[in-house]
Coordinates of C-alpha atoms and ligand atoms in Angstrom, one line a residue:
X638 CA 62.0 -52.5 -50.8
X639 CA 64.8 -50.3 -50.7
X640 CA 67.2 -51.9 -53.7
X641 CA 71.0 -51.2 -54.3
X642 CA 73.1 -53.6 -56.3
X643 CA 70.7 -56.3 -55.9
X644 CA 70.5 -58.3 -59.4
X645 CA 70.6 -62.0 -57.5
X646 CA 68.1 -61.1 -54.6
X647 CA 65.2 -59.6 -56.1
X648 CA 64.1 -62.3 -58.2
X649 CA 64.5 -64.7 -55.4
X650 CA 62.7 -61.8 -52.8
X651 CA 59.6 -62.2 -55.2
X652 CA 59.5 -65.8 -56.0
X653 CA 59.4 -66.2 -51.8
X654 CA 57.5 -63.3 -51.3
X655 CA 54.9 -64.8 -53.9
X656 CA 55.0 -68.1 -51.6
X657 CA 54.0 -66.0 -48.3
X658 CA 51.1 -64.5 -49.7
X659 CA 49.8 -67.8 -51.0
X660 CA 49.9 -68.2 -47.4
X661 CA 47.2 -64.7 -46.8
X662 CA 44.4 -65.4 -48.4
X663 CA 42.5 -62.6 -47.4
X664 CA 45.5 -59.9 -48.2
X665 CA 47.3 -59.4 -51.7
X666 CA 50.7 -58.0 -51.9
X667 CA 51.6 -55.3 -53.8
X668 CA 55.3 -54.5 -54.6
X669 CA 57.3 -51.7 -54.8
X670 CA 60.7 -52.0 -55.6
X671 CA 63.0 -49.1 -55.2
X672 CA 66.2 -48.6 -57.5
X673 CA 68.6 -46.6 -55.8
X674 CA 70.9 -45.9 -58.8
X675 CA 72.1 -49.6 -58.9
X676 CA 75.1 -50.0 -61.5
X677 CA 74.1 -53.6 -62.3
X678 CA 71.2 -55.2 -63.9
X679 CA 68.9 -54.4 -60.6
X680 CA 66.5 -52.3 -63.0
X681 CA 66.4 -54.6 -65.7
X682 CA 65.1 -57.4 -62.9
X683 CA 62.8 -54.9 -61.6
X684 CA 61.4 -54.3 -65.6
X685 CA 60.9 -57.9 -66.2
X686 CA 58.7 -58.9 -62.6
X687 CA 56.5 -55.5 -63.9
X688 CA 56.0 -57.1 -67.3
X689 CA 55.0 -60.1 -65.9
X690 CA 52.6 -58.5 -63.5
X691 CA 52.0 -55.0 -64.6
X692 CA 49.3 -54.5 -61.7
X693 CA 51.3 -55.6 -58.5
X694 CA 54.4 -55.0 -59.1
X695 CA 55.8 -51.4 -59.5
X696 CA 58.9 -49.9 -59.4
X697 CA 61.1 -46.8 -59.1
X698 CA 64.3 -45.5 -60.0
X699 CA 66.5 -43.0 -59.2
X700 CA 68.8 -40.7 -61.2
X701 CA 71.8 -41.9 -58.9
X702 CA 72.7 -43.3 -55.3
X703 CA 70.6 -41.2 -53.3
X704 CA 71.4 -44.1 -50.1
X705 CA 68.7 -46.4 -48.2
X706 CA 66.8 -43.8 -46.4
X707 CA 66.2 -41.8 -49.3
X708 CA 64.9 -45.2 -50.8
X709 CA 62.5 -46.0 -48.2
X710 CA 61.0 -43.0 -47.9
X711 CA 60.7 -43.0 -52.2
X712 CA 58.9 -46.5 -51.1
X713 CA 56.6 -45.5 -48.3
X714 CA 55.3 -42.5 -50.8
X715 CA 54.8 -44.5 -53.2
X716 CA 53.0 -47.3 -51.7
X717 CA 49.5 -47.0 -51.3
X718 CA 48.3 -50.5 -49.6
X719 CA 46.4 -50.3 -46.4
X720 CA 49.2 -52.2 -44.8
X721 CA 52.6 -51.2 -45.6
X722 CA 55.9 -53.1 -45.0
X723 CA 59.1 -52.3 -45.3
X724 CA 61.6 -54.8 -45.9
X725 CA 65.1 -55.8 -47.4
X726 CA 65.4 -57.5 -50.6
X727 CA 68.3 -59.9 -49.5
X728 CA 66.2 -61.7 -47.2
X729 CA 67.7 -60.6 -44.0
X730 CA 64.1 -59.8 -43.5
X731 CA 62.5 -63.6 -43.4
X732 CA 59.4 -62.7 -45.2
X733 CA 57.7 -65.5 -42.8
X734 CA 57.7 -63.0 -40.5
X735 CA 55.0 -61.4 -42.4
X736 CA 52.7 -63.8 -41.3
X737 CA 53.6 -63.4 -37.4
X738 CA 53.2 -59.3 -37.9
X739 CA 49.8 -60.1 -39.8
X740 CA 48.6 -61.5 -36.7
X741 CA 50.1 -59.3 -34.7
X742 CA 48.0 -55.8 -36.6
X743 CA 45.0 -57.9 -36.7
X744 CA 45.2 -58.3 -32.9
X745 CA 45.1 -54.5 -32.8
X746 CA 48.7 -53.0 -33.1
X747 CA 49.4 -50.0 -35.3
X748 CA 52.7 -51.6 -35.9
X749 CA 54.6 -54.6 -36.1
X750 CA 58.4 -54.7 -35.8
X751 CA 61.3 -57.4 -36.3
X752 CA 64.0 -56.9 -34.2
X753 CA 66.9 -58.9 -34.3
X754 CA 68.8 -61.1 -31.4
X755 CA 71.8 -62.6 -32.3
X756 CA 73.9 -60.9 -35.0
X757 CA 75.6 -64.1 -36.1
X758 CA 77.2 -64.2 -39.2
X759 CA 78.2 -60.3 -38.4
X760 CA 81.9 -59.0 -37.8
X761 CA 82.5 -59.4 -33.9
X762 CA 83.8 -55.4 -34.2
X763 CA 80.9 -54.4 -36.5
X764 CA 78.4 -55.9 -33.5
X765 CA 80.4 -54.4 -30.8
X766 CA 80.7 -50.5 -32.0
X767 CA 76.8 -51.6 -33.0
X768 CA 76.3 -52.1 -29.3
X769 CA 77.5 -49.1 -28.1
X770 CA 76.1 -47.1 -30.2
X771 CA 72.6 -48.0 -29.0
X772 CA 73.7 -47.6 -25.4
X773 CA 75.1 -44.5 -26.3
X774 CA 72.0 -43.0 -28.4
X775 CA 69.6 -44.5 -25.7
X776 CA 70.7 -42.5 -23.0
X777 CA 71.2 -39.2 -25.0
X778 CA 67.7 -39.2 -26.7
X779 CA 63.9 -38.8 -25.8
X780 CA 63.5 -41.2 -28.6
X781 CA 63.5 -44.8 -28.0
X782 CA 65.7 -46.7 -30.6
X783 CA 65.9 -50.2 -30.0
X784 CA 68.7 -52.2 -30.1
X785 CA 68.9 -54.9 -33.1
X786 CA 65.3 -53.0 -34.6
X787 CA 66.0 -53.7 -38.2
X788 CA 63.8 -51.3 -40.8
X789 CA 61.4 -54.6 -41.4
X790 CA 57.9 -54.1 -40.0
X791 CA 54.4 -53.9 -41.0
X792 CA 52.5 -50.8 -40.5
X793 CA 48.8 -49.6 -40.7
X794 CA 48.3 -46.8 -42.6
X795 CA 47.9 -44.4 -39.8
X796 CA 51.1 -44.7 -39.4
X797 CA 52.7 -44.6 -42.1
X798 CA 50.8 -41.5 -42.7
X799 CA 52.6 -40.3 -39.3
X800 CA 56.0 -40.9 -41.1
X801 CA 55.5 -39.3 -44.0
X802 CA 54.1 -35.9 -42.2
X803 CA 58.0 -36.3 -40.6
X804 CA 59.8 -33.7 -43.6
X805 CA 63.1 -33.6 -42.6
X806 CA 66.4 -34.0 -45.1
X807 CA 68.2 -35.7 -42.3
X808 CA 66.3 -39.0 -41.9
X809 CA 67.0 -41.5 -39.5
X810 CA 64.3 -43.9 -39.7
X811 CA 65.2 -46.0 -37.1
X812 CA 64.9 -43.0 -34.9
X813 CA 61.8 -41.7 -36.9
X814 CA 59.6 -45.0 -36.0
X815 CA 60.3 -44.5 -32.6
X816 CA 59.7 -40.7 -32.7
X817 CA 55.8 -41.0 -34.3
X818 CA 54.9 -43.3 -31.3
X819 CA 51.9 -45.4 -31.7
X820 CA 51.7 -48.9 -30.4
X821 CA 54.6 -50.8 -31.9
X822 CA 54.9 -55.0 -31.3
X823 CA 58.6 -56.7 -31.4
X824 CA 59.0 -59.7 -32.9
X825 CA 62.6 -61.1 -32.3
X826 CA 64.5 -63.2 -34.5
X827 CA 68.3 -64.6 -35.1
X828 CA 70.0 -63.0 -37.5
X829 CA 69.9 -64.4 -41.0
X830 CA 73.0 -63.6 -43.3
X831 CA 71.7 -62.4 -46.9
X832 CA 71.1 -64.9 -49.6
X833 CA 73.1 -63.3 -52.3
X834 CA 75.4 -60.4 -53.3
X835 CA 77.2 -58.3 -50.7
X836 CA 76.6 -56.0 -48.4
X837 CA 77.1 -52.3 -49.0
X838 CA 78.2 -50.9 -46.0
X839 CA 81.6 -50.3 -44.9
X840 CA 82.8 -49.6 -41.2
X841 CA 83.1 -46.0 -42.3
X842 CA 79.6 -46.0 -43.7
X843 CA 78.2 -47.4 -40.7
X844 CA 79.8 -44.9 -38.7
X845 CA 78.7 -41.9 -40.5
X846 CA 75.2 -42.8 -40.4
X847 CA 75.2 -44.1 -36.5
X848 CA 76.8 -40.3 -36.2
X849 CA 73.9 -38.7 -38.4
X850 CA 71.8 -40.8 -36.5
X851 CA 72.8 -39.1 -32.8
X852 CA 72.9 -36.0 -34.2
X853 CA 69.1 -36.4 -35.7
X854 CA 67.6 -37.4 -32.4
X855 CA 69.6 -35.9 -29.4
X856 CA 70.6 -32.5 -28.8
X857 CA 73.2 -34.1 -26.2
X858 CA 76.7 -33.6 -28.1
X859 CA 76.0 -29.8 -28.1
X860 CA 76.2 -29.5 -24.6
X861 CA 79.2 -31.7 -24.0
X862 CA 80.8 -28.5 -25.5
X863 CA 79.4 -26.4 -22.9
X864 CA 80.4 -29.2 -20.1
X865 CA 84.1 -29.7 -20.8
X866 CA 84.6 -25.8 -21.7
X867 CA 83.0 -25.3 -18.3
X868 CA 85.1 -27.5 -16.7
X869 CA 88.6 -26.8 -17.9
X870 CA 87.9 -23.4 -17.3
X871 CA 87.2 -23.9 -13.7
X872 CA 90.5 -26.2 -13.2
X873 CA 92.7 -23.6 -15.1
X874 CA 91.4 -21.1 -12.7
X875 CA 92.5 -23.6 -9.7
X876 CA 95.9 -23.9 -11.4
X877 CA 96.2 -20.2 -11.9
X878 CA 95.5 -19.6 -8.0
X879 CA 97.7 -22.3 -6.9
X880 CA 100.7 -20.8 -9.1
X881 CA 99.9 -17.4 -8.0
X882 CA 100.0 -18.4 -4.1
X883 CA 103.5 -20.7 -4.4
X884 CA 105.3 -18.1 -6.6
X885 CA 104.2 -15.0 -4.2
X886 CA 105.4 -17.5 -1.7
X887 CA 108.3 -19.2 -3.2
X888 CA 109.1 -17.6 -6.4
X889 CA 109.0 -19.4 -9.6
X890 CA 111.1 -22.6 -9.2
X891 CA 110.4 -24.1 -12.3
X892 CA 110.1 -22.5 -15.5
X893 CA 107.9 -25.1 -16.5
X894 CA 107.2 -25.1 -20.1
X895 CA 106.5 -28.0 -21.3
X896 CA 103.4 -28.5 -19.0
X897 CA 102.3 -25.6 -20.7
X898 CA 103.1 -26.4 -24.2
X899 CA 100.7 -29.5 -22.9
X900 CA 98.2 -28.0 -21.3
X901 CA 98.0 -25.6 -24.6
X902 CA 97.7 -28.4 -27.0
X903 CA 94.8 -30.3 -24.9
X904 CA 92.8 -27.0 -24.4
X905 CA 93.5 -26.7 -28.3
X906 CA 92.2 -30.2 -28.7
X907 CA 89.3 -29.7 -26.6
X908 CA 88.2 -26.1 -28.6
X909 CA 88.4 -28.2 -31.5
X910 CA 86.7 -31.3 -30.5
X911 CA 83.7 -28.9 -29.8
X912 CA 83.9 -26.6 -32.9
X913 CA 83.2 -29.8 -34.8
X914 CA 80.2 -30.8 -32.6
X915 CA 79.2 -27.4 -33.6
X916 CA 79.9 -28.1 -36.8
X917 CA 78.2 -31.0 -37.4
X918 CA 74.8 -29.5 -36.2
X919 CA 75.3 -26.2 -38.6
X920 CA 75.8 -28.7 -41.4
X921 CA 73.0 -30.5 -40.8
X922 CA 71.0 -27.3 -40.4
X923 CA 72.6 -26.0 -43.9
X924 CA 71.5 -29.0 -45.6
X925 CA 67.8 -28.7 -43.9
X926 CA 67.3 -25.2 -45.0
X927 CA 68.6 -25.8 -48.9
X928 CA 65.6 -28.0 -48.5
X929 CA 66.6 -30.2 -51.3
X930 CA 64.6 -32.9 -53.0
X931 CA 65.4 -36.5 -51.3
X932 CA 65.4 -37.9 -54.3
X933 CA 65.0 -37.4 -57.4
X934 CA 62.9 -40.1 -59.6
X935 CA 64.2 -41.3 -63.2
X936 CA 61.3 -44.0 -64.4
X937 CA 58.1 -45.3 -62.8
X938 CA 55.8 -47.8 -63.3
Ligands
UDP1302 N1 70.4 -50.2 -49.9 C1 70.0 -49.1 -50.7 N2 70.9 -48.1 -50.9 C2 72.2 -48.1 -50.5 C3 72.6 -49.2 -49.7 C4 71.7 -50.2 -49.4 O1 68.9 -49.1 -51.1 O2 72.9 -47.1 -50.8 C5 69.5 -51.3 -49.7 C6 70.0 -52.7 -50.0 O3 69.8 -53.0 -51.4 C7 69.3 -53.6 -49.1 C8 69.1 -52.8 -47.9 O4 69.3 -51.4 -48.3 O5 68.0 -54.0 -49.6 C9 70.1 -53.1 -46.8 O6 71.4 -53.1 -47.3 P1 72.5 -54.2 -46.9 O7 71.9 -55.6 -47.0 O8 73.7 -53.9 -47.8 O9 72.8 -53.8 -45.4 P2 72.9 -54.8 -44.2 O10 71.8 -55.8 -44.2 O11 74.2 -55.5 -44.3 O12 72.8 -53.9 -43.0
MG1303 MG1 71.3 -57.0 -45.7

């Protein structure tokens, strides 16, 4: 369980979490918590469950903020169950769910999912942009990424295995379970709105990661560049025929400058605009080849 800021929900995760598995009587649950540099008493929470059950419940922290993906990953390589979930800790994830995906390996999936139906409770503009962006990154990558797929689901070893042989710095893991493959099972569900504390992602968050997230899994945006460059250059080259033909024919009735100043400033735009697709793929290169630690870890138990 990816943690950040989470004082209120993770005593609350465990004491329901503890209910579930008196629910599994052939499976024990083994926790680990994941402290993403929390400024409030997350660690301290995270201590006390450990004291009180040294052998099942483990935790991590990091020296700072190192975001949610870095956290999960921290979490996956550090659990070592032959199931592994991964799962929220403001119960956004309804840990009854477990039970369903329990069934659901047992009947022979490698992987259970939750995916989510309804986003009640949610920002009408946050759900809309959320929309889109699926459609968008659906038809611009190989990679199936489904739509409402929350990072909750219950995976056999094999293929967790899978994810953690993926060693990129960039990581989407929304895109990354899709990318190993195996057979995955949805579960749907209506959104549930967390039971404590507040969310941690602004608009502009969310954007930047749905942006890191194209960029991860579709090559696409690099050859928009090529696209529109290809095509204003062949309607330029119409214009400059046309102008060519009327002023050999005519002269040059207008002198027309504005239009130009114009079409300057869109071609301007549009060299831009694809400089910082460019951009955004050197970066992300840059940042791959420093090949920096994901995270780094301050205490475990
Ligand atoms: N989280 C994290 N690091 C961050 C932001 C969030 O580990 O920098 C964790 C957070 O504690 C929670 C999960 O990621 O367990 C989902 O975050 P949140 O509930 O804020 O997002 P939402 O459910 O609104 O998408
Ligand atoms: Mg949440």
């Amino acid at each position: 369980m990816p943690c950040y800021n989470e004082q209120e929900t993770v005593p609350i995760f465990f004491k329901t979490m503890e209910e579930i598995n008196a629910k599994m009587p052939d499976h024990t649950i083994n926790y680990f918590f994941v402290d993403d540099g929390s400024k409030d008493n997350t660690l301290a929470e995270m201590r006390q469950l450990n004291a009180q059950n040294p052998d099942r419940v483990h935790y991590l922290t990091f020296s700072r903020n190192f975001g949610k993906e870095s956290a999960l990953l921290a979490g996956l390589e550090a659990a070592d169950g032959d199931l592994v979930a991964v799962m929220d800790v403001d119960l956004q994830d309804p840990p009854e769910l477990l039970l369903t995906m329990l069934k659901g390996i047992e009947a022979g999936h490698d992987c259970v999912a939750a995916r989510r139906v309804s986003r009640d409770g949610e920002p009408p503009i946050r759900s809309f942009f959320s929309r889109w962006f699926y459609k968008i990154i659906n038809k611009i990558s190989e990679t199936p990424i489904v739509d409402g797929a929350r990072d909750f689901r219950l995976m056999t070893r094999q293929v967790v295995d899978a994810i953690l042989s993926v060693q990129e710095y960039n990581r989407f893991s929304k895109g990354i379970f899709g990318w190993v493959g195996f057979d995955t099972k949805y579960i749907e569900y209506k959104n549930v709105e967390r039971v404590a504390g507040n969310t941690s992602w602004s608009f502009w968050g969310l954007l930047r990661y749905s942006l890191d997230g194209i960029v991860s899994f579709s090559e696409f945006p690099l050859s928009i560049a090529s696209w529109v460059g290809f095509l204003s250059f062949f309607v330029s080259l119409i214009f400059l025929v046309f102008i060519i033909i009327r002023a050999a024919l005519h002269g040059d009735p207008t002198p027309g400058w504005p239009s130009m100043v114009s079409i300057f400033l869109m071609i301007g735009g549009l060299q831009l605009f694809c400089l910082g697709i460019v951009g955004k793929y050197i970066g992300n290169i840059y940042l791959e080849v420093k090949n920096r630690p994901r995270y780094i870890i301050k205490e475990k138990k």
